[in-house]
């Protein structure tokens, strides 16, 4: 993945980086490692029997009138990833400690929202090259409605639920203002003919058959208020925002109920119970919480009560009008949502370690079938090996924990199960700060020897000195 040129290299660092078949000049921002770049072509979402692809396909089917994208390149510009969405110049997400940069202007996307403006513009400008990548594109030929499923990259901690590469699902739905007013009028007429309805404040049973969204029922708990703490945008009328927000929440309810109904049926089947009680009329408590995102306002997070615990599903909201204006869609208003597939898939399939999604072990890959949610059957748990490493932080500063995580993962690959800071203190006389990290090595598919891990640990220690400037203790 790295291409070194002796004429341009600087202190042994690569002068070029190759990603997705293209070469890019490296600079002082470059921090995308070979271990990370090697993941860009794995395309887990394109394997129909992979749990992530199964979940992706279930969600795609829940939005039959949307264009579906699942093959967009992870290499994007800083403009796409940050500027087009209104991220401030000092937003922490732009930091090298959080993001994998190929160079100062190019990076591996940190979220699927990086494609929002790109796809909206493709619709208004009839970009055939991009539009033809859509599955189901004839249902939304102008990209007025679309889903994006893709791998995203963030520098992060190492444990059983965090991995520097994960997958997200993005949804965007826009309406012309004429459409909105027409549907508001129709809904008002229908409500008048139905008469008043009762119910407790902040709770309602929402019929998802409205606007063609199905026939299940969700017990909705929504005490959020569009106001000063979660405001509408000045470009939007009150009734427009109310309609868009309601349509978005109904759409999310339908999607989640469909997924959880399948998951509950799978769990009952694995427990030897009948699935007759998991029919399409089941109730699922859903609650909405005020949130903040740079590219939506008002914004919410959605949670669902599943197996006795509140599960955070997604973040969503009314799209910033500036994004639609920049796409040449000033006459439209829209909503958007986004969430991580791994977290939901781990719960639905009962997968205990996020590294398993990258496993090629047949004992994992052969457990799943396209279109089906079934409970993962654990295979042999191999013994782990724990090693500690202590060091003094460099006096010059610039140290960040994510640098440790990247270094360990680059050296040990998926043999590393977890890395945790277990001790930190500052010497009272010298003022130097010491950290001690515990590294847990454990293979998912074989036994590892102490000699093998000792060799890896020595490489980790050596690279910490050379690359992080620390002093070992």
GROMACS .gro file of C-alpha atoms in nm:
model
  473
    1UNK     CA    1   0.000   0.000   0.000
    2UNK     CA    2   0.294   0.229   0.056
    3UNK     CA    3   0.511   0.337  -0.235
    4UNK     CA    4   0.850   0.478  -0.137
    5UNK     CA    5   1.049   0.707  -0.362
    6UNK     CA    6   1.404   0.770  -0.254
    7UNK     CA    7   1.415   1.103  -0.437
    8UNK     CA    8   1.124   1.241  -0.241
    9UNK     CA    9   1.132   1.044   0.083
   10UNK     CA   10   1.177   1.231   0.407
   11UNK     CA   11   1.329   1.054   0.708
   12UNK     CA   12   1.219   0.717   0.576
   13UNK     CA   13   0.854   0.814   0.546
   14UNK     CA   14   0.665   0.722   0.226
   15UNK     CA   15   0.649   0.986  -0.044
   16UNK     CA   16   0.343   0.823  -0.201
   17UNK     CA   17   0.049   0.620  -0.078
   18UNK     CA   18  -0.163   0.390  -0.291
   19UNK     CA   19  -0.529   0.344  -0.205
   20UNK     CA   20  -0.808   0.191  -0.412
   21UNK     CA   21  -0.585   0.170  -0.718
   22UNK     CA   22  -0.471   0.533  -0.716
   23UNK     CA   23  -0.151   0.698  -0.589
   24UNK     CA   24  -0.146   1.007  -0.370
   25UNK     CA   25   0.145   1.225  -0.257
   26UNK     CA   26   0.221   1.189   0.113
   27UNK     CA   27   0.290   1.487   0.338
   28UNK     CA   28   0.311   1.579   0.707
   29UNK     CA   29  -0.059   1.492   0.749
   30UNK     CA   30  -0.017   1.134   0.627
   31UNK     CA   31  -0.103   0.886   0.902
   32UNK     CA   32  -0.300   0.611   0.723
   33UNK     CA   33  -0.110   0.292   0.799
   34UNK     CA   34  -0.061  -0.011   0.580
   35UNK     CA   35  -0.277  -0.217   0.816
   36UNK     CA   36  -0.565   0.027   0.767
   37UNK     CA   37  -0.521   0.070   0.392
   38UNK     CA   38  -0.525  -0.308   0.348
   39UNK     CA   39  -0.888  -0.310   0.466
   40UNK     CA   40  -1.013  -0.077   0.190
   41UNK     CA   41  -1.065  -0.355  -0.063
   42UNK     CA   42  -1.224  -0.620   0.161
   43UNK     CA   43  -1.582  -0.519   0.069
   44UNK     CA   44  -1.756  -0.706   0.349
   45UNK     CA   45  -2.088  -0.557   0.241
   46UNK     CA   46  -2.067  -0.738  -0.092
   47UNK     CA   47  -2.068  -1.089   0.058
   48UNK     CA   48  -2.441  -1.183   0.082
   49UNK     CA   49  -2.394  -1.427   0.370
   50UNK     CA   50  -2.186  -1.190   0.586
   51UNK     CA   51  -2.382  -1.055   0.887
   52UNK     CA   52  -2.316  -0.695   0.788
   53UNK     CA   53  -2.434  -0.757   0.433
   54UNK     CA   54  -2.742  -0.937   0.563
   55UNK     CA   55  -2.830  -0.637   0.780
   56UNK     CA   56  -2.758  -0.398   0.493
   57UNK     CA   57  -2.989  -0.589   0.258
   58UNK     CA   58  -3.270  -0.601   0.515
   59UNK     CA   59  -3.250  -0.223   0.552
   60UNK     CA   60  -3.234  -0.169   0.176
   61UNK     CA   61  -3.557  -0.368   0.139
   62UNK     CA   62  -3.727  -0.146   0.396
   63UNK     CA   63  -3.670   0.155   0.168
   64UNK     CA   64  -3.789   0.030  -0.173
   65UNK     CA   65  -3.833   0.380  -0.321
   66UNK     CA   66  -3.476   0.488  -0.241
   67UNK     CA   67  -3.164   0.461  -0.458
   68UNK     CA   68  -2.916   0.224  -0.292
   69UNK     CA   69  -2.539   0.278  -0.292
   70UNK     CA   70  -2.288   0.033  -0.143
   71UNK     CA   71  -1.974   0.068  -0.359
   72UNK     CA   72  -1.858   0.429  -0.316
   73UNK     CA   73  -1.482   0.472  -0.268
   74UNK     CA   74  -1.371   0.537   0.092
   75UNK     CA   75  -1.113   0.789  -0.033
   76UNK     CA   76  -1.269   1.136  -0.007
   77UNK     CA   77  -1.158   1.496   0.021
   78UNK     CA   78  -1.161   1.705   0.337
   79UNK     CA   79  -1.422   1.920   0.163
   80UNK     CA   80  -1.654   1.620   0.124
   81UNK     CA   81  -1.596   1.484   0.473
   82UNK     CA   82  -1.604   1.810   0.669
   83UNK     CA   83  -1.658   2.137   0.483
   84UNK     CA   84  -1.965   2.031   0.283
   85UNK     CA   85  -2.139   1.936   0.609
   86UNK     CA   86  -2.061   2.253   0.801
   87UNK     CA   87  -1.789   2.119   1.031
   88UNK     CA   88  -1.598   2.406   1.192
   89UNK     CA   89  -1.227   2.437   1.116
   90UNK     CA   90  -1.141   2.351   1.477
   91UNK     CA   91  -1.380   2.055   1.507
   92UNK     CA   92  -1.202   1.768   1.688
   93UNK     CA   93  -1.306   1.526   1.414
   94UNK     CA   94  -1.056   1.696   1.182
   95UNK     CA   95  -0.765   1.613   1.411
   96UNK     CA   96  -0.493   1.372   1.299
   97UNK     CA   97  -0.552   1.187   1.624
   98UNK     CA   98  -0.908   1.104   1.514
   99UNK     CA   99  -0.888   1.071   1.135
  100UNK     CA  100  -0.680   0.869   0.888
  101UNK     CA  101  -0.528   1.115   0.644
  102UNK     CA  102  -0.375   1.018   0.312
  103UNK     CA  103  -0.252   1.374   0.286
  104UNK     CA  104  -0.369   1.717   0.397
  105UNK     CA  105  -0.660   1.733   0.150
  106UNK     CA  106  -0.745   1.362   0.120
  107UNK     CA  107  -0.854   1.107   0.380
  108UNK     CA  108  -1.042   0.786   0.446
  109UNK     CA  109  -1.402   0.889   0.512
  110UNK     CA  110  -1.498   0.902   0.878
  111UNK     CA  111  -1.873   0.877   0.805
  112UNK     CA  112  -2.108   0.804   0.517
  113UNK     CA  113  -2.236   1.162   0.539
  114UNK     CA  114  -1.929   1.254   0.334
  115UNK     CA  115  -2.135   1.153   0.029
  116UNK     CA  116  -2.448   1.357   0.101
  117UNK     CA  117  -2.369   1.662  -0.110
  118UNK     CA  118  -2.188   1.452  -0.373
  119UNK     CA  119  -2.496   1.238  -0.438
  120UNK     CA  120  -2.742   1.527  -0.425
  121UNK     CA  121  -2.534   1.717  -0.682
  122UNK     CA  122  -2.513   1.403  -0.897
  123UNK     CA  123  -2.893   1.403  -0.903
  124UNK     CA  124  -2.938   1.766  -1.001
  125UNK     CA  125  -2.657   1.760  -1.258
  126UNK     CA  126  -2.751   1.419  -1.402
  127UNK     CA  127  -2.406   1.273  -1.334
  128UNK     CA  128  -2.449   0.943  -1.520
  129UNK     CA  129  -2.116   0.806  -1.398
  130UNK     CA  130  -2.224   0.829  -1.034
  131UNK     CA  131  -2.594   0.764  -1.079
  132UNK     CA  132  -2.530   0.432  -1.254
  133UNK     CA  133  -2.361   0.303  -0.937
  134UNK     CA  134  -2.699   0.303  -0.763
  135UNK     CA  135  -2.899  -0.012  -0.714
  136UNK     CA  136  -3.271   0.057  -0.745
  137UNK     CA  137  -3.177   0.391  -0.900
  138UNK     CA  138  -3.485   0.402  -1.122
  139UNK     CA  139  -3.698   0.453  -0.809
  140UNK     CA  140  -3.522   0.782  -0.733
  141UNK     CA  141  -3.353   0.890  -1.058
  142UNK     CA  142  -3.263   1.232  -0.922
  143UNK     CA  143  -3.117   1.097  -0.595
  144UNK     CA  144  -3.398   1.273  -0.411
  145UNK     CA  145  -3.401   0.969  -0.182
  146UNK     CA  146  -3.101   0.745  -0.124
  147UNK     CA  147  -2.926   0.508   0.115
  148UNK     CA  148  -2.549   0.470   0.142
  149UNK     CA  149  -2.386   0.170   0.310
  150UNK     CA  150  -2.009   0.184   0.338
  151UNK     CA  151  -1.695   0.120   0.538
  152UNK     CA  152  -1.572   0.416   0.745
  153UNK     CA  153  -1.242   0.475   0.922
  154UNK     CA  154  -1.159   0.634   1.257
  155UNK     CA  155  -0.863   0.616   1.489
  156UNK     CA  156  -1.000   0.464   1.805
  157UNK     CA  157  -0.934   0.251   2.112
  158UNK     CA  158  -0.889  -0.125   2.094
  159UNK     CA  159  -1.140  -0.354   2.263
  160UNK     CA  160  -1.410  -0.605   2.174
  161UNK     CA  161  -1.653  -0.340   2.046
  162UNK     CA  162  -1.416  -0.091   1.878
  163UNK     CA  163  -1.230  -0.132   1.552
  164UNK     CA  164  -1.067   0.136   1.334
  165UNK     CA  165  -1.278   0.023   1.038
  166UNK     CA  166  -1.653  -0.015   1.072
  167UNK     CA  167  -1.961   0.027   0.856
  168UNK     CA  168  -2.239   0.283   0.850
  169UNK     CA  169  -2.577   0.323   0.687
  170UNK     CA  170  -2.681   0.669   0.571
  171UNK     CA  171  -3.029   0.768   0.463
  172UNK     CA  172  -3.145   1.087   0.292
  173UNK     CA  173  -3.501   1.173   0.191
  174UNK     CA  174  -3.606   1.506   0.038
  175UNK     CA  175  -3.942   1.657  -0.058
  176UNK     CA  176  -4.040   1.954  -0.267
  177UNK     CA  177  -4.223   2.218  -0.071
  178UNK     CA  178  -4.528   2.162  -0.291
  179UNK     CA  179  -4.525   1.792  -0.201
  180UNK     CA  180  -4.509   1.875   0.167
  181UNK     CA  181  -4.803   2.115   0.158
  182UNK     CA  182  -5.010   1.864  -0.037
  183UNK     CA  183  -4.941   1.584   0.211
  184UNK     CA  184  -5.001   1.814   0.509
  185UNK     CA  185  -5.342   1.903   0.364
  186UNK     CA  186  -5.425   1.536   0.301
  187UNK     CA  187  -5.316   1.434   0.651
  188UNK     CA  188  -5.520   1.716   0.806
  189UNK     CA  189  -5.832   1.611   0.616
  190UNK     CA  190  -5.781   1.247   0.721
  191UNK     CA  191  -5.735   1.348   1.085
  192UNK     CA  192  -6.053   1.556   1.084
  193UNK     CA  193  -6.253   1.268   0.943
  194UNK     CA  194  -6.109   1.027   1.202
  195UNK     CA  195  -6.194   1.249   1.498
  196UNK     CA  196  -5.990   1.323   1.813
  197UNK     CA  197  -5.768   1.053   1.965
  198UNK     CA  198  -5.677   1.001   2.328
  199UNK     CA  199  -5.353   0.897   2.493
  200UNK     CA  200  -5.101   1.008   2.750
  201UNK     CA  201  -4.883   1.308   2.693
  202UNK     CA  202  -4.556   1.212   2.533
  203UNK     CA  203  -4.681   0.866   2.430
  204UNK     CA  204  -4.868   0.749   2.124
  205UNK     CA  205  -4.932   0.437   1.923
  206UNK     CA  206  -4.824   0.526   1.572
  207UNK     CA  207  -4.971   0.339   1.276
  208UNK     CA  208  -4.693   0.296   1.024
  209UNK     CA  209  -4.928   0.242   0.731
  210UNK     CA  210  -4.936   0.617   0.671
  211UNK     CA  211  -4.735   0.738   0.369
  212UNK     CA  212  -4.684   0.375   0.262
  213UNK     CA  213  -4.465   0.286   0.559
  214UNK     CA  214  -4.607  -0.052   0.654
  215UNK     CA  215  -4.861  -0.184   0.904
  216UNK     CA  216  -4.678  -0.241   1.232
  217UNK     CA  217  -4.734  -0.050   1.552
  218UNK     CA  218  -4.469   0.121   1.765
  219UNK     CA  219  -4.520   0.258   2.112
  220UNK     CA  220  -4.365   0.597   2.064
  221UNK     CA  221  -4.232   0.797   2.357
  222UNK     CA  222  -4.139   1.141   2.232
  223UNK     CA  223  -4.120   1.434   2.472
  224UNK     CA  224  -3.884   1.633   2.251
  225UNK     CA  225  -3.977   1.985   2.155
  226UNK     CA  226  -3.852   2.183   1.858
  227UNK     CA  227  -3.740   2.502   2.028
  228UNK     CA  228  -3.441   2.708   2.133
  229UNK     CA  229  -3.239   2.408   2.252
  230UNK     CA  230  -3.314   2.207   1.937
  231UNK     CA  231  -3.423   2.471   1.688
  232UNK     CA  232  -3.571   2.464   1.343
  233UNK     CA  233  -3.377   2.647   1.077
  234UNK     CA  234  -3.496   2.999   0.984
  235UNK     CA  235  -3.545   2.890   0.622
  236UNK     CA  236  -3.812   2.638   0.726
  237UNK     CA  237  -4.174   2.691   0.820
  238UNK     CA  238  -4.307   2.527   1.136
  239UNK     CA  239  -4.548   2.297   0.952
  240UNK     CA  240  -4.276   2.190   0.706
  241UNK     CA  241  -4.038   2.087   0.984
  242UNK     CA  242  -4.316   1.907   1.171
  243UNK     CA  243  -4.403   1.705   0.862
  244UNK     CA  244  -4.042   1.616   0.772
  245UNK     CA  245  -3.961   1.517   1.131
  246UNK     CA  246  -4.273   1.300   1.159
  247UNK     CA  247  -4.204   1.125   0.827
  248UNK     CA  248  -3.845   1.059   0.936
  249UNK     CA  249  -3.949   0.913   1.270
  250UNK     CA  250  -4.213   0.695   1.110
  251UNK     CA  251  -3.955   0.565   0.862
  252UNK     CA  252  -3.710   0.485   1.142
  253UNK     CA  253  -3.981   0.309   1.342
  254UNK     CA  254  -4.067   0.085   1.050
  255UNK     CA  255  -3.706  -0.007   0.978
  256UNK     CA  256  -3.618  -0.090   1.336
  257UNK     CA  257  -3.934  -0.291   1.402
  258UNK     CA  258  -3.870  -0.503   1.094
  259UNK     CA  259  -3.512  -0.576   1.202
  260UNK     CA  260  -3.598  -0.651   1.564
  261UNK     CA  261  -3.891  -0.872   1.467
  262UNK     CA  262  -3.652  -1.087   1.264
  263UNK     CA  263  -3.398  -1.087   1.547
  264UNK     CA  264  -3.654  -1.194   1.808
  265UNK     CA  265  -3.772  -1.475   1.583
  266UNK     CA  266  -3.411  -1.591   1.540
  267UNK     CA  267  -3.352  -1.587   1.915
  268UNK     CA  268  -3.668  -1.786   1.986
  269UNK     CA  269  -3.566  -2.037   1.720
  270UNK     CA  270  -3.218  -2.078   1.868
  271UNK     CA  271  -3.375  -2.126   2.212
  272UNK     CA  272  -3.605  -2.396   2.075
  273UNK     CA  273  -3.919  -2.184   2.108
  274UNK     CA  274  -4.187  -2.122   1.850
  275UNK     CA  275  -4.186  -1.789   1.673
  276UNK     CA  276  -4.565  -1.751   1.651
  277UNK     CA  277  -4.565  -1.459   1.890
  278UNK     CA  278  -4.322  -1.255   1.681
  279UNK     CA  279  -4.575  -1.136   1.426
  280UNK     CA  280  -4.590  -0.808   1.238
  281UNK     CA  281  -4.830  -0.652   1.488
  282UNK     CA  282  -4.589  -0.662   1.784
  283UNK     CA  283  -4.529  -0.345   1.980
  284UNK     CA  284  -4.179  -0.206   2.035
  285UNK     CA  285  -4.119   0.089   2.269
  286UNK     CA  286  -3.934   0.362   2.081
  287UNK     CA  287  -3.812   0.685   2.234
  288UNK     CA  288  -3.659   0.998   2.087
  289UNK     CA  289  -3.396   1.219   2.252
  290UNK     CA  290  -3.274   1.566   2.155
  291UNK     CA  291  -2.925   1.566   2.001
  292UNK     CA  292  -2.683   1.785   1.810
  293UNK     CA  293  -2.510   1.723   1.477
  294UNK     CA  294  -2.335   1.984   1.258
  295UNK     CA  295  -2.539   1.895   0.950
  296UNK     CA  296  -2.896   1.866   1.084
  297UNK     CA  297  -3.127   2.089   1.288
  298UNK     CA  298  -3.338   1.997   1.473
  299UNK     CA  299  -3.161   1.670   1.555
  300UNK     CA  300  -3.251   1.356   1.749
  301UNK     CA  301  -3.124   1.019   1.860
  302UNK     CA  302  -3.350   0.715   1.843
  303UNK     CA  303  -3.353   0.439   2.106
  304UNK     CA  304  -3.548   0.112   2.113
  305UNK     CA  305  -3.621  -0.110   2.414
  306UNK     CA  306  -3.484  -0.448   2.313
  307UNK     CA  307  -3.448  -0.745   2.550
  308UNK     CA  308  -3.484  -0.515   2.850
  309UNK     CA  309  -3.222  -0.257   2.748
  310UNK     CA  310  -3.247   0.074   2.565
  311UNK     CA  311  -3.051   0.038   2.242
  312UNK     CA  312  -2.926   0.352   2.067
  313UNK     CA  313  -3.010   0.302   1.700
  314UNK     CA  314  -2.919   0.616   1.512
  315UNK     CA  315  -2.872   0.988   1.494
  316UNK     CA  316  -3.095   1.184   1.259
  317UNK     CA  317  -3.257   1.517   1.188
  318UNK     CA  318  -3.377   1.775   0.939
  319UNK     CA  319  -3.098   1.841   0.690
  320UNK     CA  320  -2.923   2.176   0.700
  321UNK     CA  321  -3.078   2.375   0.418
  322UNK     CA  322  -2.735   2.500   0.312
  323UNK     CA  323  -2.647   2.148   0.196
  324UNK     CA  324  -2.955   2.131  -0.027
  325UNK     CA  325  -2.895   2.486  -0.152
  326UNK     CA  326  -2.540   2.397  -0.249
  327UNK     CA  327  -2.674   2.097  -0.439
  328UNK     CA  328  -2.911   2.312  -0.642
  329UNK     CA  329  -3.214   2.183  -0.451
  330UNK     CA  330  -3.329   2.501  -0.276
  331UNK     CA  331  -3.692   2.410  -0.339
  332UNK     CA  332  -3.660   2.092  -0.133
  333UNK     CA  333  -3.644   2.004   0.238
  334UNK     CA  334  -3.511   1.676   0.369
  335UNK     CA  335  -3.421   1.449   0.656
  336UNK     CA  336  -3.115   1.232   0.709
  337UNK     CA  337  -3.011   0.951   0.941
  338UNK     CA  338  -2.693   0.756   1.006
  339UNK     CA  339  -2.587   0.467   1.228
  340UNK     CA  340  -2.320   0.200   1.268
  341UNK     CA  341  -2.399  -0.147   1.138
  342UNK     CA  342  -2.153  -0.339   1.358
  343UNK     CA  343  -2.306  -0.239   1.690
  344UNK     CA  344  -2.652  -0.342   1.578
  345UNK     CA  345  -2.526  -0.661   1.410
  346UNK     CA  346  -2.335  -0.767   1.724
  347UNK     CA  347  -2.658  -0.749   1.922
  348UNK     CA  348  -2.882  -0.907   1.660
  349UNK     CA  349  -2.649  -1.196   1.573
  350UNK     CA  350  -2.496  -1.235   1.921
  351UNK     CA  351  -2.142  -1.171   1.796
  352UNK     CA  352  -1.917  -1.100   2.100
  353UNK     CA  353  -1.604  -0.957   1.934
  354UNK     CA  354  -1.596  -0.698   1.656
  355UNK     CA  355  -1.285  -0.860   1.506
  356UNK     CA  356  -1.497  -1.157   1.403
  357UNK     CA  357  -1.655  -0.953   1.125
  358UNK     CA  358  -1.316  -0.963   0.950
  359UNK     CA  359  -1.260  -1.334   1.009
  360UNK     CA  360  -1.225  -1.572   0.713
  361UNK     CA  361  -1.251  -1.877   0.940
  362UNK     CA  362  -1.521  -2.108   0.794
  363UNK     CA  363  -1.644  -2.173   1.148
  364UNK     CA  364  -1.763  -1.813   1.141
  365UNK     CA  365  -1.842  -1.745   0.775
  366UNK     CA  366  -2.045  -2.062   0.720
  367UNK     CA  367  -2.287  -1.991   1.005
  368UNK     CA  368  -2.486  -1.730   0.815
  369UNK     CA  369  -2.721  -1.730   0.517
  370UNK     CA  370  -2.840  -1.439   0.298
  371UNK     CA  371  -3.150  -1.266   0.429
  372UNK     CA  372  -3.153  -1.447   0.764
  373UNK     CA  373  -3.071  -1.330   1.116
  374UNK     CA  374  -2.953  -1.621   1.329
  375UNK     CA  375  -2.766  -1.641   1.658
  376UNK     CA  376  -2.389  -1.689   1.632
  377UNK     CA  377  -2.259  -2.017   1.778
  378UNK     CA  378  -1.920  -1.956   1.944
  379UNK     CA  379  -1.637  -2.187   1.852
  380UNK     CA  380  -1.325  -2.257   2.057
  381UNK     CA  381  -1.206  -1.977   2.281
  382UNK     CA  382  -0.830  -1.970   2.255
  383UNK     CA  383  -0.621  -1.864   2.555
  384UNK     CA  384  -0.507  -1.504   2.577
  385UNK     CA  385  -0.166  -1.367   2.662
  386UNK     CA  386  -0.127  -1.038   2.849
  387UNK     CA  387   0.174  -0.808   2.834
  388UNK     CA  388   0.233  -0.471   3.001
  389UNK     CA  389   0.448  -0.187   2.873
  390UNK     CA  390   0.543   0.124   3.073
  391UNK     CA  391   0.710   0.439   2.949
  392UNK     CA  392   0.772   0.806   3.016
  393UNK     CA  393   0.589   1.039   2.780
  394UNK     CA  394   0.810   1.255   2.555
  395UNK     CA  395   0.896   1.592   2.706
  396UNK     CA  396   0.824   1.759   2.372
  397UNK     CA  397   0.452   1.677   2.400
  398UNK     CA  398   0.234   1.569   2.109
  399UNK     CA  399   0.157   1.227   2.255
  400UNK     CA  400  -0.192   1.085   2.198
  401UNK     CA  401  -0.334   0.751   2.310
  402UNK     CA  402  -0.465   0.677   1.961
  403UNK     CA  403  -0.103   0.671   1.841
  404UNK     CA  404  -0.044   0.379   2.077
  405UNK     CA  405  -0.354   0.200   1.949
  406UNK     CA  406  -0.248   0.239   1.588
  407UNK     CA  407   0.107   0.127   1.655
  408UNK     CA  408  -0.002  -0.187   1.840
  409UNK     CA  409  -0.258  -0.278   1.574
  410UNK     CA  410  -0.009  -0.214   1.294
  411UNK     CA  411   0.242  -0.443   1.464
  412UNK     CA  412   0.017  -0.721   1.595
  413UNK     CA  413  -0.279  -0.704   1.357
  414UNK     CA  414  -0.592  -0.883   1.475
  415UNK     CA  415  -0.394  -1.082   1.731
  416UNK     CA  416  -0.449  -0.789   1.966
  417UNK     CA  417  -0.780  -0.817   2.152
  418UNK     CA  418  -0.754  -0.510   2.371
  419UNK     CA  419  -0.526  -0.228   2.483
  420UNK     CA  420  -0.601  -0.043   2.806
  421UNK     CA  421  -0.429   0.228   3.007
  422UNK     CA  422  -0.399   0.076   3.354
  423UNK     CA  423  -0.175   0.330   3.528
  424UNK     CA  424  -0.075   0.694   3.489
  425UNK     CA  425   0.123   0.914   3.726
  426UNK     CA  426   0.337   1.226   3.722
  427UNK     CA  427   0.668   1.226   3.908
  428UNK     CA  428   0.657   1.493   4.183
  429UNK     CA  429   1.019   1.603   4.129
  430UNK     CA  430   1.082   1.572   3.754
  431UNK     CA  431   0.728   1.646   3.638
  432UNK     CA  432   0.754   1.359   3.392
  433UNK     CA  433   0.440   1.156   3.323
  434UNK     CA  434   0.442   0.777   3.302
  435UNK     CA  435   0.184   0.554   3.134
  436UNK     CA  436   0.141   0.180   3.163
  437UNK     CA  437  -0.066  -0.002   2.900
  438UNK     CA  438  -0.190  -0.358   2.923
  439UNK     CA  439  -0.201  -0.536   2.588
  440UNK     CA  440  -0.414  -0.847   2.562
  441UNK     CA  441  -0.321  -1.079   2.275
  442UNK     CA  442  -0.569  -1.346   2.169
  443UNK     CA  443  -0.622  -1.511   1.834
  444UNK     CA  444  -0.977  -1.585   1.724
  445UNK     CA  445  -0.886  -1.901   1.532
  446UNK     CA  446  -0.567  -2.058   1.676
  447UNK     CA  447  -0.343  -2.092   1.979
  448UNK     CA  448  -0.052  -1.853   2.002
  449UNK     CA  449   0.272  -1.933   2.180
  450UNK     CA  450   0.435  -1.721   2.446
  451UNK     CA  451   0.746  -1.703   2.227
  452UNK     CA  452   0.543  -1.562   1.938
  453UNK     CA  453   0.384  -1.297   2.157
  454UNK     CA  454   0.718  -1.207   2.317
  455UNK     CA  455   0.858  -1.140   1.972
  456UNK     CA  456   0.562  -0.919   1.882
  457UNK     CA  457   0.583  -0.736   2.215
  458UNK     CA  458   0.950  -0.655   2.156
  459UNK     CA  459   0.860  -0.508   1.818
  460UNK     CA  460   0.589  -0.301   1.986
  461UNK     CA  461   0.832  -0.168   2.246
  462UNK     CA  462   1.095  -0.088   1.984
  463UNK     CA  463   0.849   0.097   1.762
  464UNK     CA  464   0.715   0.295   2.058
  465UNK     CA  465   1.063   0.435   2.117
  466UNK     CA  466   1.132   0.507   1.750
  467UNK     CA  467   0.792   0.637   1.644
  468UNK     CA  468   0.640   0.789   1.959
  469UNK     CA  469   0.958   0.922   2.121
  470UNK     CA  470   0.881   0.763   2.458
  471UNK     CA  471   1.136   0.634   2.709
  472UNK     CA  472   1.073   0.279   2.823
  473UNK     CA  473   1.076   0.201   3.194
   0.00000   0.00000   0.00000
